[in-house]
Coordinates of C-alpha atoms in Angstrom, one line a residue:
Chain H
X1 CA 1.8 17.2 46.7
X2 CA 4.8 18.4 46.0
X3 CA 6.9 20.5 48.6
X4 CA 7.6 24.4 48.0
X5 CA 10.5 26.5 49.6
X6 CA 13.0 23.2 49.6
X7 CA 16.9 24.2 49.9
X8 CA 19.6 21.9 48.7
X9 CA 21.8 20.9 51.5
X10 CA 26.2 20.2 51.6
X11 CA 25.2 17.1 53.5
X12 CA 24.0 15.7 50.1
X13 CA 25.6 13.0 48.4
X14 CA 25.8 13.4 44.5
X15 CA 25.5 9.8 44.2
X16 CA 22.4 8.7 41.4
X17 CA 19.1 8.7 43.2
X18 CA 17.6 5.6 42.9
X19 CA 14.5 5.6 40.7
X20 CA 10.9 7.0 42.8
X21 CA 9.2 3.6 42.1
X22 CA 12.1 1.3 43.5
X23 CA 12.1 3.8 46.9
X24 CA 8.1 3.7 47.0
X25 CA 7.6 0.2 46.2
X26 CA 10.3 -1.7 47.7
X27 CA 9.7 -1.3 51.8
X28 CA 10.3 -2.7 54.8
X29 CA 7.2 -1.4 57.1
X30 CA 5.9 -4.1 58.7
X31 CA 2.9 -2.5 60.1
X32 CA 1.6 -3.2 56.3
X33 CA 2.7 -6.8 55.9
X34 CA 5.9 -8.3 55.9
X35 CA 6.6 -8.5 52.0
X36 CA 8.4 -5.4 50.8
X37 CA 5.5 -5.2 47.9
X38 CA 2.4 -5.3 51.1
X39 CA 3.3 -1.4 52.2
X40 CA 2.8 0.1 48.9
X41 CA -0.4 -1.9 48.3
X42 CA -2.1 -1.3 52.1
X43 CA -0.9 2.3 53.0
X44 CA -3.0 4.1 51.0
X45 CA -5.6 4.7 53.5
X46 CA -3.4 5.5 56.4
X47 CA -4.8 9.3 57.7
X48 CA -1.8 11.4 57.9
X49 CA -3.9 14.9 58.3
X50 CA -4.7 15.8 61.2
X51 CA -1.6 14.3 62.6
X52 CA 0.2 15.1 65.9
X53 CA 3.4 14.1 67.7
X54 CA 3.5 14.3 71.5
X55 CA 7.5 15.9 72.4
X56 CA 7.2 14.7 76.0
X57 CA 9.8 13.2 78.8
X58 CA 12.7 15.5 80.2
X59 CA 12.3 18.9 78.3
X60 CA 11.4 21.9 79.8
X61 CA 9.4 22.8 77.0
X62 CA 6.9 19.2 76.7
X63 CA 4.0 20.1 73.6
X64 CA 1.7 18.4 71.7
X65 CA 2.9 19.5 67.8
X66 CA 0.1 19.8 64.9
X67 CA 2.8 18.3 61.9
X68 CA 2.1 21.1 60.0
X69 CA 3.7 23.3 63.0
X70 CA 6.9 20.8 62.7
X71 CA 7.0 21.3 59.0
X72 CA 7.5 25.2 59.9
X73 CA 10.1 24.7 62.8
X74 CA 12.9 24.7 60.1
X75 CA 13.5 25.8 56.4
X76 CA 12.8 22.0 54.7
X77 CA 15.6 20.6 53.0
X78 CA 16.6 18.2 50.4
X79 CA 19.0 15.7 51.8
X80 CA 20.4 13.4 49.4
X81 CA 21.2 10.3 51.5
X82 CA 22.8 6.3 51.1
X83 CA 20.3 4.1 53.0
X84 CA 21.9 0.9 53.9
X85 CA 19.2 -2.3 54.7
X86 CA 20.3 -4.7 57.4
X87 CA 19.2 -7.0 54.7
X88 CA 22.4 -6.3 52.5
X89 CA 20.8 -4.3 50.1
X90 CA 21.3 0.1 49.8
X91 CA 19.6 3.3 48.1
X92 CA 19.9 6.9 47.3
X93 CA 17.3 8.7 48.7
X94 CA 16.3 12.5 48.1
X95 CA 14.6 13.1 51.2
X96 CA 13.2 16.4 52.2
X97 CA 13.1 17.0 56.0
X98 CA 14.7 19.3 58.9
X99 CA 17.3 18.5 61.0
X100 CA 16.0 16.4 64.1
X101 CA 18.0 19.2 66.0
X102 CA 16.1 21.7 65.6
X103 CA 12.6 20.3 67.2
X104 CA 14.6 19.5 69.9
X105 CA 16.2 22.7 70.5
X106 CA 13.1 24.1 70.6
X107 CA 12.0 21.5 73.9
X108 CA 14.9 22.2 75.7
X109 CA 16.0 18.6 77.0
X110 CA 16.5 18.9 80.9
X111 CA 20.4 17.6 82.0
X112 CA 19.4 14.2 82.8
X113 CA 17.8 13.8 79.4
X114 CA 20.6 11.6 77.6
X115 CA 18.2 9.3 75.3
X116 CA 15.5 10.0 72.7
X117 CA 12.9 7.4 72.0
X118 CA 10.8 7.3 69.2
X119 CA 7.4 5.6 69.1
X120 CA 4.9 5.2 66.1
X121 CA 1.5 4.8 65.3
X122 CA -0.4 2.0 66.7
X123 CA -3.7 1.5 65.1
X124 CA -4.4 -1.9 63.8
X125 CA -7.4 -0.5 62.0
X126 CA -5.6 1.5 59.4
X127 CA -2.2 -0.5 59.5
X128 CA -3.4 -4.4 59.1
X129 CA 0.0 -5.6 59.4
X130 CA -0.2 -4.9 63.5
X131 CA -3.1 -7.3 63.3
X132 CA -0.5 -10.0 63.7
X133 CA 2.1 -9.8 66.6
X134 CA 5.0 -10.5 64.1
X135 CA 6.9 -7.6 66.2
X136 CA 6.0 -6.1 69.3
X137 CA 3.8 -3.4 68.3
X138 CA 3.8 -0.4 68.3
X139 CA 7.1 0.1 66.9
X140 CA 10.0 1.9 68.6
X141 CA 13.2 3.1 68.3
X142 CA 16.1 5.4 69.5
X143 CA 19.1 7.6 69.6
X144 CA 21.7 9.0 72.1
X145 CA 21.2 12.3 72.4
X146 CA 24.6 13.0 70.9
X147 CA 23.0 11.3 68.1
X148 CA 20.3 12.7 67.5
X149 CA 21.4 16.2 68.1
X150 CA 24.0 15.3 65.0
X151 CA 22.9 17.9 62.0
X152 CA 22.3 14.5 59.6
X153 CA 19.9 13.6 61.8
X154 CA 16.9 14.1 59.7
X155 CA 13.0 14.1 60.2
X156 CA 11.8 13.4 57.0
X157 CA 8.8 14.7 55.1
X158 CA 8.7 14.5 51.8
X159 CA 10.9 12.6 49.0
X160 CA 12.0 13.5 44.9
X161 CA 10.4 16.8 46.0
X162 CA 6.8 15.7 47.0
X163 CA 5.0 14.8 50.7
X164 CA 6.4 11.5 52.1
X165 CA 4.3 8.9 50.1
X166 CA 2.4 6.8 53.4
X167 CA 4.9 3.6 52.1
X168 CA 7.6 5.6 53.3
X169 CA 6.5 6.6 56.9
X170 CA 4.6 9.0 56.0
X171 CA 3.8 11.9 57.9
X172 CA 6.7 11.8 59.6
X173 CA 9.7 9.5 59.5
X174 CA 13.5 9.7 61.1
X175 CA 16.5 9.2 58.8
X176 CA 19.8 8.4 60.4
X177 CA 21.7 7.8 57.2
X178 CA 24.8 6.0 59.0
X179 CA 22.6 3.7 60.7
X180 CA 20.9 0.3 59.2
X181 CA 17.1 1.5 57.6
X182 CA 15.2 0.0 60.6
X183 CA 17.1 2.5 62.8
X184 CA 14.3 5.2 61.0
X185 CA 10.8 4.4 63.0
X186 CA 8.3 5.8 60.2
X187 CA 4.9 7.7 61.2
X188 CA 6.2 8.6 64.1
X189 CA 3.5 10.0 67.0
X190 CA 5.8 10.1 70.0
X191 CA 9.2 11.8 70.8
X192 CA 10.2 10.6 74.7
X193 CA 13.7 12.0 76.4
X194 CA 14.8 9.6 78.8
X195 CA 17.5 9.3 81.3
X196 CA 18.0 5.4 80.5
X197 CA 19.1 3.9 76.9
X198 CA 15.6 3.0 75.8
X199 CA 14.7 -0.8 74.3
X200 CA 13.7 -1.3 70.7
X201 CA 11.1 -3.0 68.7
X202 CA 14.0 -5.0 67.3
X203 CA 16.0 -5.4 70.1
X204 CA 12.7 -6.5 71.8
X205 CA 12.5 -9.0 68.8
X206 CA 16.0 -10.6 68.8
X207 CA 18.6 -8.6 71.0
X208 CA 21.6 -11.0 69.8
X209 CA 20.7 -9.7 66.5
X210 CA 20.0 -6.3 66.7
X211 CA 21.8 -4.0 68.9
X212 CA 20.8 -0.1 69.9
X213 CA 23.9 1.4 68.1
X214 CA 23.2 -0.3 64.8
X215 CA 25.5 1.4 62.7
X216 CA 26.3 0.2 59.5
X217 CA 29.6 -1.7 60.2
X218 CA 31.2 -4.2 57.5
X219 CA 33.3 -5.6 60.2
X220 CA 30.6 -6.5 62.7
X221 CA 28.2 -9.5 60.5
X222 CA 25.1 -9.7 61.0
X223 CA 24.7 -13.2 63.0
X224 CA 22.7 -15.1 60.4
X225 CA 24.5 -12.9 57.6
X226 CA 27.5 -11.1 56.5
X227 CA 27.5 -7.5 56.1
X228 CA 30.6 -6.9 53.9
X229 CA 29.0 -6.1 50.6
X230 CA 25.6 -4.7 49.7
X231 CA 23.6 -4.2 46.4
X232 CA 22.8 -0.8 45.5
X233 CA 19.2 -1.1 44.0
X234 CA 19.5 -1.0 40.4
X235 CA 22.8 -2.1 40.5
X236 CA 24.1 -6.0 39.2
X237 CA 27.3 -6.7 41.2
X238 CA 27.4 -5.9 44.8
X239 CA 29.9 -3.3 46.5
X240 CA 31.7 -3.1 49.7
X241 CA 30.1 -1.4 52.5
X242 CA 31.6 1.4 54.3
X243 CA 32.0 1.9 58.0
X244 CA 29.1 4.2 58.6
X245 CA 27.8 3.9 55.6
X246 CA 30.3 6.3 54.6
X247 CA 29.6 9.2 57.1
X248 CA 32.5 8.6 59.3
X249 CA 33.8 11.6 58.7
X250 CA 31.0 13.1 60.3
X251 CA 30.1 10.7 62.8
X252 CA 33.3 8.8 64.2
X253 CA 33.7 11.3 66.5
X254 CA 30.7 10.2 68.0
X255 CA 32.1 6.9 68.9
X256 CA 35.1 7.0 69.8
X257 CA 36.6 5.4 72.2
X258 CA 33.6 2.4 71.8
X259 CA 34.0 -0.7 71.1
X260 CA 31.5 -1.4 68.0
X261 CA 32.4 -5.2 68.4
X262 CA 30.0 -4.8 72.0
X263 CA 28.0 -1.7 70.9
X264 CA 26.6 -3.3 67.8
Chain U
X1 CA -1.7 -43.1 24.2
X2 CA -2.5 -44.1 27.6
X3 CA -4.2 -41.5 30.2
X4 CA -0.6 -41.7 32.5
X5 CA 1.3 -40.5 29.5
X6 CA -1.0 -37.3 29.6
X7 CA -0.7 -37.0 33.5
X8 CA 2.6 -36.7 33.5
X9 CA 2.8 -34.8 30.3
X10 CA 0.8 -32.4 32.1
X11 CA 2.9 -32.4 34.7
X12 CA 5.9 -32.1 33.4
X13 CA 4.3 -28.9 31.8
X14 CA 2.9 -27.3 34.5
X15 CA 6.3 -27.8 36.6
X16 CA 8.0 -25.3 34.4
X17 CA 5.6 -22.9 34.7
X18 CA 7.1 -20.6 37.2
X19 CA 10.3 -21.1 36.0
X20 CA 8.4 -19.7 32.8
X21 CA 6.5 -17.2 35.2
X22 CA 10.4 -15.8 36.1
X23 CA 11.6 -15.2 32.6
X24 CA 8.5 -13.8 31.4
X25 CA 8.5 -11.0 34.3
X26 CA 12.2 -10.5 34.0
X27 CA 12.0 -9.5 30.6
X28 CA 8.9 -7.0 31.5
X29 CA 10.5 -6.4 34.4
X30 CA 8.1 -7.1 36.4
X31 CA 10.1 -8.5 39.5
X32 CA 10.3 -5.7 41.4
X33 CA 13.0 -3.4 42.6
X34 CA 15.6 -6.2 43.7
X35 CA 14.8 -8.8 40.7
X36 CA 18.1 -11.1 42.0
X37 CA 16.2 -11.9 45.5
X38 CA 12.9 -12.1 43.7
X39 CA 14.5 -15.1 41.3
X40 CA 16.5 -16.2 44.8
X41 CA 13.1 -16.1 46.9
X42 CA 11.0 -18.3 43.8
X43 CA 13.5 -20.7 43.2
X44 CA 13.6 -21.8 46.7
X45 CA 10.0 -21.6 47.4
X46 CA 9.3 -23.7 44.4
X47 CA 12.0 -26.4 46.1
X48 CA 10.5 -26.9 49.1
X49 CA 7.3 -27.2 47.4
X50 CA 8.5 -29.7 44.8
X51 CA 10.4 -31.5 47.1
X52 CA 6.9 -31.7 50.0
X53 CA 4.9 -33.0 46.7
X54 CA 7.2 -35.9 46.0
X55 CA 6.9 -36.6 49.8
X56 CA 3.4 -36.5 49.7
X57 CA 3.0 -39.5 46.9
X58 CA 3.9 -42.6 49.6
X59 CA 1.2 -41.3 51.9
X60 CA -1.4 -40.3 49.0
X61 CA -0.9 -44.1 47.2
X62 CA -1.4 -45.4 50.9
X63 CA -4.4 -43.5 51.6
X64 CA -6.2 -43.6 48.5
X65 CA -5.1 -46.8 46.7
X66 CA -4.4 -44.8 43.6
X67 CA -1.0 -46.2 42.2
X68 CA -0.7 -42.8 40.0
X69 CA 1.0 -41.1 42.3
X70 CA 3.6 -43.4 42.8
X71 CA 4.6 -42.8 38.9
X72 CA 4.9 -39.2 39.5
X73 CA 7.3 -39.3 42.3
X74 CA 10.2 -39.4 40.5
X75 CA 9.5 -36.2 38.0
X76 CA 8.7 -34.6 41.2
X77 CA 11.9 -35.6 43.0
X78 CA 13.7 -34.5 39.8
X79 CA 12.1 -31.1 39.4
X80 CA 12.4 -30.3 43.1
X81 CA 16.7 -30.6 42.0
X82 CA 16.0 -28.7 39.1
X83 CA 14.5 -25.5 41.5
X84 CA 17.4 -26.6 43.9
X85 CA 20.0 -25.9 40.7
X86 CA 18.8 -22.9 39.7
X87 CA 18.4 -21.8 43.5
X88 CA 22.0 -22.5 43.7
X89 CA 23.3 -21.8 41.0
X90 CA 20.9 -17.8 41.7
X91 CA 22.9 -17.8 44.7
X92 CA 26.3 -18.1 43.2
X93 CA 26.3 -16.2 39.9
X94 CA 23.4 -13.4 40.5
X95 CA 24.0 -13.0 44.2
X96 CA 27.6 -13.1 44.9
X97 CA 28.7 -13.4 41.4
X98 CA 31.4 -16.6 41.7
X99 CA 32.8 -14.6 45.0
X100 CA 34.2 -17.6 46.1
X101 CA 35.7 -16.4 49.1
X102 CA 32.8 -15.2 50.3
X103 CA 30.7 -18.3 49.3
X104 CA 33.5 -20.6 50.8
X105 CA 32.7 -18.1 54.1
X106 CA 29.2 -18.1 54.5
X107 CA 29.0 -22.0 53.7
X108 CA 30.0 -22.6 57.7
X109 CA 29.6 -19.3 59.3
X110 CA 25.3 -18.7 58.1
X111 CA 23.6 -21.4 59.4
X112 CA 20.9 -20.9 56.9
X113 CA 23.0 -21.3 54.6
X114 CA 24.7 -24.5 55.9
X115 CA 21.3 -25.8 56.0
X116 CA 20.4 -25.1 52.7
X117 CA 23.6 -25.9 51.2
X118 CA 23.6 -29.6 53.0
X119 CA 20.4 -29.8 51.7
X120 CA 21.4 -29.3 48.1
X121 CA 24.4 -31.7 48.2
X122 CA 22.1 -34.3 49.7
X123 CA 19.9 -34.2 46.6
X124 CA 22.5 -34.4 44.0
X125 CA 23.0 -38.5 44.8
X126 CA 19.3 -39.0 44.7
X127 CA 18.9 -37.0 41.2
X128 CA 22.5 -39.0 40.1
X129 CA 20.5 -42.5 41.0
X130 CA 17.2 -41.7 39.8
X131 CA 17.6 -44.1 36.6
X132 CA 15.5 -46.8 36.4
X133 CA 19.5 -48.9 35.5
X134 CA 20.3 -47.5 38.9
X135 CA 17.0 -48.2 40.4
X136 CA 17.6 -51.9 39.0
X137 CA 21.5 -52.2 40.2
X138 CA 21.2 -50.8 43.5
X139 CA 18.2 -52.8 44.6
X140 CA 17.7 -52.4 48.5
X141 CA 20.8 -50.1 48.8
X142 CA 18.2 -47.6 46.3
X143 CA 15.5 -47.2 49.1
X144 CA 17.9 -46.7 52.0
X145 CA 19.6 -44.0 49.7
X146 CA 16.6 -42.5 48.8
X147 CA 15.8 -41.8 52.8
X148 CA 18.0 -39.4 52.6
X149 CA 15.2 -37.0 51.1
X150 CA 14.0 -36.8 54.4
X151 CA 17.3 -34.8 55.6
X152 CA 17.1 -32.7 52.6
X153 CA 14.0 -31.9 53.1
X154 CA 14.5 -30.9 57.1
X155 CA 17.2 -29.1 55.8
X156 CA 16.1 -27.0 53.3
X157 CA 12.4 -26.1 55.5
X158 CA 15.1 -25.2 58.3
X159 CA 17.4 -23.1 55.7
X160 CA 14.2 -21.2 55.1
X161 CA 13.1 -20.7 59.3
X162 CA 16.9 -19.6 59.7
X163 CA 16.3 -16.9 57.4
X164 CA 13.2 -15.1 58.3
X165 CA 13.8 -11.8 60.4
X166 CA 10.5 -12.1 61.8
X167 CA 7.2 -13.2 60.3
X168 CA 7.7 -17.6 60.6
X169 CA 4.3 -17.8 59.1
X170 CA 5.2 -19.3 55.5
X171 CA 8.2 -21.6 56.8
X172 CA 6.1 -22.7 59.7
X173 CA 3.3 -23.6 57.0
X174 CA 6.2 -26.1 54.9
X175 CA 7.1 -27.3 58.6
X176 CA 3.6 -28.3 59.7
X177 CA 3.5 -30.1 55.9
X178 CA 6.8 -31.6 56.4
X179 CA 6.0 -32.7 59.6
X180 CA 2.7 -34.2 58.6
X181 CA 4.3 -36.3 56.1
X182 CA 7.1 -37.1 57.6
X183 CA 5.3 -38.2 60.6
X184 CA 2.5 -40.3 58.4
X185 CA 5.9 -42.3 57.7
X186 CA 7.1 -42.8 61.6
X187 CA 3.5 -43.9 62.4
X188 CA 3.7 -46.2 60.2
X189 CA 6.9 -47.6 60.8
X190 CA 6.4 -48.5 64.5
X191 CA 3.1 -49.6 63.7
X192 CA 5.2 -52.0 61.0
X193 CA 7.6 -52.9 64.0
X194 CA 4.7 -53.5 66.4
X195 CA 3.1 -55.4 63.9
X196 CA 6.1 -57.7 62.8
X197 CA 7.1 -58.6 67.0
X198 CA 3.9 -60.1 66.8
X199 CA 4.0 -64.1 67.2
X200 CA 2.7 -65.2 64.0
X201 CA -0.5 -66.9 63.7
X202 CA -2.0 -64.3 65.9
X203 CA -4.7 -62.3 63.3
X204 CA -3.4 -58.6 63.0
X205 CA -6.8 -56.4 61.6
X206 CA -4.5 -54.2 60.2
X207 CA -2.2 -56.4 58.3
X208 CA -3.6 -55.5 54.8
X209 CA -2.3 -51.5 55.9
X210 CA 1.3 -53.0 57.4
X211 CA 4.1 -52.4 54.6
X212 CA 6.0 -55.4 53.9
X213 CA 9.2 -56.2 55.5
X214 CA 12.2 -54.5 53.8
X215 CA 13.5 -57.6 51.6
X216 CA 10.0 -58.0 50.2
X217 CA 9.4 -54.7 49.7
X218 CA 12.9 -54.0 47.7
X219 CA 12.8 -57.2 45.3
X220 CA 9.1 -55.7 44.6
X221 CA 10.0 -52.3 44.4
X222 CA 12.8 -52.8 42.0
X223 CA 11.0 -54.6 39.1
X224 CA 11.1 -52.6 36.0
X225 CA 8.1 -52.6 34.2
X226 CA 7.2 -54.0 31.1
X227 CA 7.7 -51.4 29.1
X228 CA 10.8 -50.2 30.6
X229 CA 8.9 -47.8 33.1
X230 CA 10.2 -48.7 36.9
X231 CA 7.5 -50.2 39.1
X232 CA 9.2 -48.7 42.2
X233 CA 6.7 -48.9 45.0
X234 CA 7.5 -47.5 48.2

C-alpha cells in the first residue's frame, strides 16, 4: 500500500535508486533461506498486522508499541540511502522511515543506558529459514547509543513510496546507512537499552569476522575478502568504497579517537 | 554406429547444457539482480560437480563391472576444466575486470581463493596430458600425474567451504561425495597393500577385487585401442 504524508529529506543522496525488483528480490534475510532469491519467494505469508515492539531495558518510559503508534511518533520520510553488503556488492535505497531518535526520545533512556539492542521475530512457523540453526536465532543486533541517537539512524517502513515489502524486513526494519547491511536487524519486535555493549547474531556466528562497529571501512578487509571495491547493483565495473560508506562527514565524529583497525 | 558413440554423444550434449542454461537467461535476463555472481556461483558449482562425476567412474566400473564408465572419464575430466575456465576466467574479466593488482592480492591473502586458484592450476596439466599420444608417451608417469585430481578436487570443495558465511549445507554435501569417493580409493589401497604383503601361495578370497600392482596396471592401462580410442583402465 503505498505511504501518504512522506517528506523528502537533505539526508538523501541523489544518487540513481536502484530498480524496485533488484531491492525486493535480491536479499539477505536468512530467516527465509539462505539464497538471496528464498526471501522474496517465502515471506509472503509473514503476519506483519497486528504487530508490536516491546521498548524495554533502561528507560524511564518502558511500553509495549502497536506499529501503527510508531508509524505516528514522527512525520515519515523518504531517505534516499547507499547500502553497502559485507558481501562487496551496494544499492540505492528509497526508504521511508523516522529517525530512530525520535522513539527513543520518547522512552527516555535512564544514564546508565549506553547500548541499544535490537531483537527480531522468532517464529519458525512463519519464517522456515529458522527451522535450521544456520545462525543463532532469533536474530540480534546493536548500536551505541551515540549511534543510534545519530539523525540517519533510520527505522524503516516503507520503500519507492509503498509499506516495507515482508523481503525487506517488513514491518519494521533499522537502516544504519554507514554501516555493512547486516548491521539493519529486519522485523524487529524488541528494542532493549543496556548498560553493556550487547553480542550479535553475527558476532555470535564468527566474532573474528564480524565485529560490533561494522562500519563500512575499505581499509579494514574482510578476513576471507577484501573490501576495497564494491559493485553497485546494476552496475558492470566495480567502484571504490568509501570510509563510511560516504557519510563521514556526518558520522566521523562519532569515532574519533578509535582505532577502526580493533573496533571493526 | 555403436551404442558408446551415442553415450557419449549424449554426454557431451547434455554437459553444455548449463553453460547453455547461462546464456539463454542472460540474454532474458533472467539471472537475477547480480547476474556476474550468478555466472560466478554456476560455473563453479558445475566444477565441482564435473570434477566428483569423473571421480566417481573408478569406483562405478569397480562396483558394477560396467567398463562404460571408464570411457566417459576423460570427457568428464575435460569438461570439469572447461567449468574451471570459464569459472576463472568469470572471476577475472566479469568480477574484477583484469584488476591485476587486486587479483595478484587476493591470490595469497583469501584463502578461498588460494584454494580455488591451486585447484585450477593443478587441472591445467591433467587437461594438457589428456591425449591418448600423451597417455601412450607417459606410460606410468600418466597415472601418478593424473593423482593429482585428488588435490584439485580437495581444493576446489575447500575453496567453496572457505566461502560460505554461514549455511555449510551444499559444500558439506560435495565434501561427504568427495569423501566417499576418495575414501572407496584408500580402502582399497591398503586393502591392495595388505593383500600384496601376503606370502604367495596363500589363497586371498578377495583377490579377483585387489587392483593389480602398479607396473601391471600401467602397461594395461596405456594400450590404445584398436581404433585409436585409449583403453586406459584405472
Amino acid at each position: 500500500t503505498p505511504l501518504a504524508g512522506v517528506r523528502r529529506s537533505p539526508y538523501s543522496t541523489s544518487e540513481k535508486p536502484t530498480p524496485f525488483k533488484d531491492i525486493t528480490t535480491y536479499n539477505n534475510f536468512y530467516e527465509f533461506g539462505t539464497s538471496k532469491e528464498a526471501p522474496a519467494k517465502l515471506a509472503g505469508n509473514l503476519r506483519t498486522r497486528p504487530w508490536t515492539v516491546s521498548v524495554e531495558g533502561l528507560v524511564k518510559h518502558p511500553r509495549v508499541y502497536d506499529i501503527d503508534e510508531i508509524l505516528k511518533l514522527a512525520p515519515l520520510e523518504e531517505r534516499i540511502y547507499r547500502m553497502r553488503c559485507v558481501e562487496g556488492w551496494s544499492m540505492v535505497i528509497p526508504w521511508i522511515g523516522l529517525p530512530l531518535n525520535a522513539l527513543i526520545k520518547q522512552a527516555e533512556p535512564l544514564g546508565q543506558a549506553k547500548y541499544v539492542a535490537f531483537i527480531t521475530l522468532y517464529d519458525p512457523r512463519q519464517m522456515p529459514g529458522q527451522r535450521r540453526d544456520v545462525l543463532p536465532w532469533p536474530y540480534v543486533d546493536g548500536l551505541r547509543l551515540d549511534e543510534a541517537m545519530h539523525p540517519l539512524t533510520l527505522l524503516a517502513v516503507g520503500l519507492y513510496g509503498r509499506t516495507l515489502p515482508n523481503q525487506n524486513g517488513a514491518p519494521l526494519r533499522l537502516v544504519v546507512p554507514w554501516k555493512y547491511g547486516f548491521k539493519g536487524p529486519k522485523s524487529i519486535v524488541r528494542i532493549r537499552f543496556v548498560a553493556q555493549q550487547p553480542s550479535s547474531t553475527w558476532m555470535r556466528a564468527s566474532p573474528g569476522e564480524y565485529g560490533f562497529y561494522s562500519n563500512v571501512n575499505p581499509d579494514v578487509d574482510h578476513p576471507r575478502w577484501s573490501q576495497k571495491r564494491e559493485r553497485r547493483i546494476g552496475e558492470f565495473r566495480k567502484r571504490p568504497t568509501l570510509l563510511f560508506n560516504g557519510y563521514g562527514e556526518q558520522v566521523a565524529h562519532l569515532y574519533r579517537g578509535m582505532d577502526l583497525k580493533k573496533y571493526f | 554406429m555403436k551404442p558408446i558413440f551415442w553415450l557419449k554423444l549424449g554426454v557431451f550434449t547434455a554437459s553444455l547444457v548449463p553453460l547453455a542454461q547461462l546464456v539463454v537467461d542472460f540474454y532474458a535476463d533472467q539471472l537475477g539482480a547480480n547476474p556476474i555472481e550468478a555466472i560466478t556461483h554456476s560455473t563453479g558449482d558445475w566444477t565441482l560437480i564435473f570434477l566428483l562425476l569423473s571421480l566417481t567412474a573408478t569406483p562405478l566400473r569397480r562396483l558394477s563391472g560396467w567398463q562404460w564408465p571408464m570411457k566417459l572419464r576423460r570427457m568428464l575430466g575435460l569438461y570439469a576444466f572447461f567449468y574451471a575456465c570459464l569459472h576463472f576466467t568469470t572471476y577475472v574479466w566479469l568480477d574484477q575486470f583484469f584488476d591485476w593488482r587486486s587479483i595478484l592480492a587476493d591470490i595469497p591473502e583469501r584463502p578461498f581463493i588460494t584454494a580455488g586458484f591451486l585447484s585450477f592450476v593443478l587441472l591445467i596439466p591433467l587437461a594438457a596430458t589428456s591425449t591418448t599420444g600423451m597417455i601412450r608417451r607417459l606410460g606410468k608417469r600418466w597415472v601418478r600425474l593424473h593423482r593429482l585430481v585428488y588435490a584439485s578436487a580437495i581444493g576446489g570443495v575447500l575453496h567453496y567451504l572457505w566461502l560460505v558465511k554461514a549455511d555449510l549445507a551444499q559444500p558439506l554435501l560435495y565434501a561427504a561425495i568427495l569423501g566417499m569417493l576418495l575414501g572407496f580409493r584408500l580402502l582399497r589401497h591398503w586393502k591392495g597393500a595388505a593383500g600384496a604383503r601376503r606370502p604367495q601361495g596363500i589363497a586371498n578370497p578377495r583377490a579377483p577385487a585387489r587392483p593389480a600392482p602398479p607396473a601391471a596396471r600401467a602397461s594395461a592401462g596405456v594400450r590404445p585401442g584398436r581404433d585409436g580410442r585409449t583403453g586406459v583402465r584405472e
